[in-house]
Short mmCIF file of C-alpha atoms in Angstrom, two decimals:
data_model
loop_
_atom_site.label_atom_id
_atom_site.label_comp_id
_atom_site.label_asym_id
_atom_site.label_seq_id
_atom_site.Cartn_x
_atom_site.Cartn_y
_atom_site.Cartn_z
CA MET A 577 81.27 152.48 158.62
CA SER A 578 77.57 151.11 158.47
CA ALA A 579 77.41 152.64 154.77
CA VAL A 580 80.31 150.86 153.68
CA LEU A 581 79.10 147.45 155.59
CA ASP A 582 75.99 148.14 153.97
CA ASN A 583 77.18 148.48 150.67
CA LYS A 584 79.19 145.36 149.94
CA PRO A 585 75.54 143.00 149.37
CA ALA A 586 75.45 145.55 146.24
CA VAL A 587 78.66 146.11 145.31
CA ALA A 588 79.02 141.53 145.45
CA HIS A 589 75.67 141.58 143.64
CA ALA A 590 76.93 143.90 140.64
CA PRO A 591 78.46 141.08 138.59
CA ALA A 592 75.24 138.85 138.66
CA ARG A 593 72.95 141.75 137.75
CA GLN A 594 75.52 142.69 134.96
CA ALA A 595 75.59 139.16 133.57
CA SER A 596 71.67 139.15 133.80
CA ILE A 597 71.79 141.85 131.25
CA SER A 598 71.87 139.73 128.11
CA HIS A 599 69.01 137.83 129.32
CA LEU A 600 66.67 140.98 128.77
CA GLU A 601 66.30 140.63 124.87
CA PRO A 602 64.30 138.12 123.38
CA ALA A 603 65.18 134.64 122.45
CA TRP A 604 64.84 135.68 118.68
CA VAL A 605 66.92 138.51 118.48
CA ARG A 606 69.85 136.69 120.23
CA TYR A 607 69.16 133.69 117.42
CA VAL A 608 68.73 135.70 114.65
CA LEU A 609 72.11 138.33 115.85
CA ILE A 610 73.60 135.06 115.49
CA THR A 611 73.32 133.47 112.41
CA VAL A 612 73.51 136.70 110.72
CA ALA A 613 77.13 136.49 112.65
CA LEU A 614 77.97 132.92 111.35
CA ALA A 615 76.25 133.57 107.74
CA PHE A 616 78.33 136.79 107.61
CA LEU A 617 81.71 134.56 108.57
CA THR A 618 80.43 131.53 105.95
CA LEU A 619 80.66 133.64 103.07
CA PHE A 620 83.51 136.18 103.78
CA LEU A 621 85.69 133.88 105.72
CA PHE A 622 85.02 130.25 105.38
CA VAL A 623 83.92 129.78 101.60
CA PRO A 624 87.46 131.59 100.35
CA LEU A 625 89.36 129.77 103.41
CA ALA A 626 87.69 126.73 101.98
CA ALA A 627 87.80 127.28 98.05
CA VAL A 628 91.57 128.28 98.56
CA PHE A 629 92.89 125.21 99.74
CA THR A 630 90.30 123.11 97.60
CA GLU A 631 92.24 124.82 94.03
CA ALA A 632 95.62 124.21 95.87
CA LEU A 633 95.18 120.51 96.30
CA LYS A 634 92.54 120.00 93.24
CA ASN A 635 95.05 118.40 90.91
CA GLY A 636 96.37 116.44 93.37
CA TRP A 637 99.59 116.37 96.23
CA HIS A 638 102.10 115.59 94.03
CA THR A 639 100.84 118.90 91.77
CA TYR A 640 100.71 120.86 94.88
CA VAL A 641 104.27 120.11 96.57
CA GLU A 642 105.93 120.61 92.70
CA ALA A 643 104.33 124.21 92.81
CA ILE A 644 105.48 124.81 96.53
CA LEU A 645 109.04 123.69 95.11
CA ASP A 646 109.40 125.35 92.79
CA ALA A 647 112.60 127.68 92.03
CA ASP A 648 110.90 130.97 91.98
CA ALA A 649 108.89 129.76 94.67
CA LEU A 650 111.48 128.92 97.33
CA SER A 651 112.81 132.05 96.12
CA ALA A 652 109.93 134.23 97.24
CA ILE A 653 109.68 131.42 100.53
CA LYS A 654 112.98 132.75 101.06
CA LEU A 655 112.45 136.89 100.19
CA THR A 656 109.05 136.49 102.57
CA LEU A 657 110.91 135.45 105.80
CA ILE A 658 114.45 137.34 105.11
CA ALA A 659 112.13 141.04 105.32
CA ALA A 660 110.51 139.53 108.52
CA VAL A 661 113.53 138.15 109.94
CA ILE A 662 114.80 141.64 109.73
CA ALA A 663 111.92 143.75 110.28
CA VAL A 664 110.25 142.48 112.78
CA PRO A 665 112.87 142.69 115.56
CA LEU A 666 113.80 146.19 114.17
CA ASN A 667 109.96 147.51 115.06
CA LEU A 668 110.31 144.72 118.41
CA VAL A 669 113.19 146.93 119.40
CA PHE A 670 111.57 150.17 118.19
CA GLY A 671 108.47 149.22 119.80
CA VAL A 672 109.60 149.03 123.06
CA ALA A 673 111.57 151.82 123.60
CA ALA A 674 108.46 154.57 121.90
CA SER A 675 105.94 152.74 124.52
CA TRP A 676 108.32 153.10 127.22
CA ALA A 677 109.06 156.35 126.47
CA ILE A 678 104.98 157.49 125.99
CA ALA A 679 103.71 155.72 128.97
CA LYS A 680 106.46 156.56 131.15
CA PHE A 681 108.31 159.82 130.80
CA GLU A 682 106.38 163.59 130.20
CA PHE A 683 108.83 165.37 127.09
CA ARG A 684 107.83 167.96 124.56
CA GLY A 685 105.96 166.29 121.48
CA LYS A 686 104.74 163.29 123.28
CA SER A 687 101.90 163.80 121.30
CA VAL A 688 103.36 164.20 117.71
CA LEU A 689 105.04 160.65 118.07
CA LEU A 690 101.93 159.23 118.69
CA THR A 691 100.69 160.38 115.45
CA LEU A 692 104.01 159.80 113.69
CA ILE A 693 103.36 155.85 115.52
CA ASP A 694 99.81 156.03 114.22
CA LEU A 695 101.20 157.30 110.66
CA PRO A 696 100.81 153.59 108.49
CA PHE A 697 97.06 153.14 109.55
CA SER A 698 96.03 156.38 107.55
CA VAL A 699 98.18 155.85 104.70
CA SER A 700 97.98 153.77 101.59
CA PRO A 701 100.54 151.19 101.40
CA VAL A 702 101.15 151.60 97.76
CA ILE A 703 101.52 155.51 98.80
CA ALA A 704 104.21 154.63 101.60
CA GLY A 705 106.01 152.55 98.18
CA LEU A 706 105.90 155.41 96.06
CA MET A 707 107.78 157.71 99.14
CA TYR A 708 110.50 155.06 99.13
CA VAL A 709 110.81 155.78 95.21
CA LEU A 710 111.18 159.78 95.84
CA VAL A 711 113.84 159.18 97.79
CA PHE A 712 115.61 156.08 96.21
CA GLY A 713 114.79 156.42 93.20
CA ALA A 714 116.79 156.85 90.41
CA GLN A 715 115.58 160.44 90.06
CA GLY A 716 114.73 160.36 93.49
CA TRP A 717 116.64 162.54 96.13
CA LEU A 718 119.04 159.97 96.27
CA GLY A 719 119.15 158.45 93.61
CA PRO A 720 121.82 160.13 91.42
CA TRP A 721 124.12 159.60 94.75
CA LEU A 722 122.96 155.95 95.71
CA SER A 723 123.76 154.82 91.52
CA ASP A 724 127.34 156.63 91.62
CA HIS A 725 128.26 154.42 94.68
CA ASP A 726 126.90 151.48 93.08
CA ILE A 727 124.28 150.95 96.01
CA LYS A 728 120.90 149.21 95.43
CA ILE A 729 117.75 149.85 96.84
CA LEU A 730 115.43 150.31 95.21
CA PHE A 731 114.04 147.01 92.97
CA ALA A 732 116.32 145.08 95.93
CA VAL A 733 116.12 142.85 99.05
CA PRO A 734 116.93 146.79 100.88
CA GLY A 735 114.36 148.40 99.11
CA ILE A 736 111.24 145.55 100.38
CA VAL A 737 112.46 145.66 103.71
CA LEU A 738 112.33 149.45 104.53
CA ALA A 739 109.07 149.25 103.06
CA THR A 740 108.18 146.26 105.40
CA VAL A 741 109.25 148.02 108.38
CA PHE A 742 107.24 150.71 107.64
CA ILE A 743 104.10 149.16 106.80
CA THR A 744 104.15 147.46 110.66
CA PHE A 745 106.31 149.15 112.32
CA PRO A 746 103.09 150.60 114.84
CA PHE A 747 101.63 147.09 115.69
CA VAL A 748 104.16 146.45 118.68
CA ALA A 749 104.36 149.79 119.99
CA ARG A 750 100.42 150.16 119.44
CA GLU A 751 99.98 147.03 121.28
CA LEU A 752 102.21 148.19 124.66
CA VAL A 753 101.72 151.88 124.60
CA PRO A 754 98.57 151.46 126.45
CA LEU A 755 99.63 148.30 128.49
CA MET A 756 102.14 150.23 129.96
CA GLN A 757 99.63 153.37 130.80
CA ALA A 758 98.00 150.77 132.81
CA GLN A 759 100.35 149.41 134.52
CA GLY A 760 101.91 153.00 135.53
CA SER A 761 105.87 153.30 136.75
CA GLU A 762 105.28 152.50 140.36
CA GLU A 763 107.13 148.62 140.34
CA GLU A 764 110.24 150.39 138.41
CA GLU A 765 110.30 153.48 140.64
CA ALA A 766 110.19 150.96 143.77
CA ALA A 767 112.75 148.81 141.75
CA LEU A 768 115.37 151.81 141.23
CA VAL A 769 114.98 153.17 144.35
CA LEU A 770 116.52 149.96 146.04
CA GLY A 771 119.24 149.80 143.89
CA ALA A 772 118.35 148.38 140.61
CA SER A 773 120.12 149.85 137.37
CA GLY A 774 118.00 150.58 135.01
CA TRP A 775 118.60 147.24 133.07
CA ALA A 776 117.99 145.66 135.84
CA THR A 777 114.79 147.10 135.99
CA PHE A 778 113.65 146.52 132.57
CA ARG A 779 114.97 143.03 132.61
CA LYS A 780 113.18 141.95 136.09
CA VAL A 781 110.22 144.12 136.99
CA THR A 782 108.97 145.39 133.25
CA LEU A 783 109.31 142.86 130.49
CA PRO A 784 107.95 140.14 133.07
CA ASN A 785 105.14 142.57 132.94
CA ILE A 786 104.57 143.59 129.39
CA LYS A 787 105.19 139.84 127.89
CA TRP A 788 102.10 138.90 126.33
CA GLY A 789 101.34 141.82 124.90
CA LEU A 790 105.00 141.87 123.35
CA LEU A 791 104.38 138.26 122.36
CA TYR A 792 100.84 140.05 120.84
CA GLY A 793 102.31 142.74 118.81
CA VAL A 794 105.39 140.28 117.75
CA ILE A 795 103.01 138.29 115.55
CA LEU A 796 100.79 141.00 114.36
CA CYS A 797 103.96 142.85 112.83
CA ASN A 798 105.20 138.88 111.36
CA ALA A 799 101.88 138.24 110.01
CA ARG A 800 101.83 141.52 108.50
CA ALA A 801 105.19 141.68 107.66
CA MET A 802 104.60 138.41 105.77
CA GLY A 803 101.80 139.40 104.05
CA GLU A 804 102.41 142.92 103.13
CA PHE A 805 101.66 143.81 99.06
CA GLY A 806 101.20 147.66 98.15
CA ALA A 807 103.98 148.90 99.10
CA VAL A 808 105.99 145.83 98.57
CA SER A 809 104.58 145.49 94.64
CA VAL A 810 105.87 149.06 94.36
CA VAL A 811 109.61 149.23 95.20
CA SER A 812 109.99 145.19 94.27
CA GLY A 813 110.06 145.50 90.40
CA HIS A 814 108.28 142.48 89.93
CA ILE A 815 111.86 140.50 89.33
CA ARG A 816 110.95 136.69 89.67
CA GLY A 817 113.42 134.30 91.05
CA GLU A 818 115.00 138.02 93.11
CA THR A 819 112.34 140.07 94.53
CA ASN A 820 109.23 138.78 94.40
CA THR A 821 107.61 137.94 98.07
CA MET A 822 104.94 135.70 98.81
CA PRO A 823 101.93 137.75 97.57
CA LEU A 824 103.99 139.33 94.00
CA GLN A 825 104.01 135.41 93.26
CA VAL A 826 100.65 134.92 93.64
CA GLU A 827 99.77 137.76 91.54
CA ILE A 828 102.04 136.79 89.13
CA LEU A 829 100.95 132.77 88.73
CA TYR A 830 97.44 134.12 89.25
CA ASN A 831 97.23 136.22 85.74
CA GLU A 832 99.55 133.36 84.12
CA TYR A 833 96.17 131.36 84.60
CA ASN A 834 98.48 129.30 86.67
CA PHE A 835 95.70 128.48 88.97
CA THR A 836 96.95 125.12 91.42
CA ALA A 837 100.62 126.92 91.37
CA ALA A 838 99.09 130.49 92.65
CA PHE A 839 96.69 128.64 95.41
CA ALA A 840 99.25 126.94 96.58
CA ILE A 841 101.09 129.01 97.76
CA ALA A 842 98.25 131.41 98.36
CA SER A 843 97.55 128.41 101.23
CA LEU A 844 101.06 128.68 102.75
CA LEU A 845 100.03 132.47 103.37
CA ALA A 846 96.55 131.16 104.80
CA LEU A 847 98.40 128.97 106.90
CA LEU A 848 100.76 131.32 107.81
CA ALA A 849 97.06 133.23 108.99
CA LEU A 850 95.60 130.53 110.65
CA VAL A 851 98.07 130.22 113.01
CA THR A 852 98.67 133.75 113.76
CA LEU A 853 94.99 133.29 114.71
CA ALA A 854 95.01 130.59 117.36
CA VAL A 855 98.39 132.36 118.45
CA LYS A 856 97.09 135.43 119.06
CA SER A 857 93.70 133.56 120.83
CA PHE A 858 96.01 131.98 122.92
CA ILE A 859 98.08 135.49 124.16
CA GLU A 860 95.18 137.38 124.16
CA TRP A 861 92.86 134.65 127.03
CA ARG A 862 96.51 134.46 129.13
CA LEU A 863 96.54 138.41 128.57
CA HIS A 864 92.40 138.47 130.25
CA GLN A 865 94.12 136.03 132.84
CA SER A 866 97.26 138.22 134.11
CA ARG A 867 95.02 141.20 134.25
CA GLN A 868 92.25 139.19 136.12
CA PRO A 869 92.55 140.54 140.47
CA GLY A 870 94.01 137.95 142.44
CA THR A 871 96.46 136.20 139.76
CA THR A 872 100.06 136.12 139.35
CA GLU A 873 102.11 135.46 136.48
CA HIS A 874 104.40 132.63 136.46
#
């Protein structure tokens, strides 16, 4: 007992000792590192971001709005939103189901499932698009059958949605798996013992515990869905006004030397990135708060 009491001051002062570690380095080292980091961010982030908005508004607000309201631009914006609206909920359902299975159950093939979830991170988006061409293309495995039944996958909305789903499906699952594993399954088991159904347990126990991590994964998934270029470029066919998403529209306008319109569309993607960054920072803060000892979720 006395040994435990003697150890309490050491434990109590541990955070203070850890906090003092940052002051062990000379002041000039900290200043140099901060300066290098700020210079890097300025050169590779702030300057390009400012250039996008400067070029977009160079010819005035009227020209900017006109470029955004162009029929082809509106079609690209609409298609981007359609792909995101379909892909994100699908990945939400998959992510929750996969993370639930991986974190709460032991089964044969669990490591294989984890590897498959990481597949889009290791495969080039262009290769992902080519895989769909091999499956659904005119000379692909299902191409003749699709042609006979007048079903269009490639160079149409379904192909764009499929490519977007493939590229973005790891984000929700990869955020939830470690979170659920860290939380364990004691609360769910207690709820089941007390007579709660499986759905009630998920809705009232699991979901409140993962809600911020879930939202974090959805935000990242949505940002990637709207900004995806490589896989969508392969399966879209670049049909102006029909199968061009916002990134593809930017490329076409830039290749046509229509820089103002290209940067106008790019500025919308940049605004999306800034909003995503703000929401991401807020969710990270809430996640940090929820993981602090003694805090309660409201």
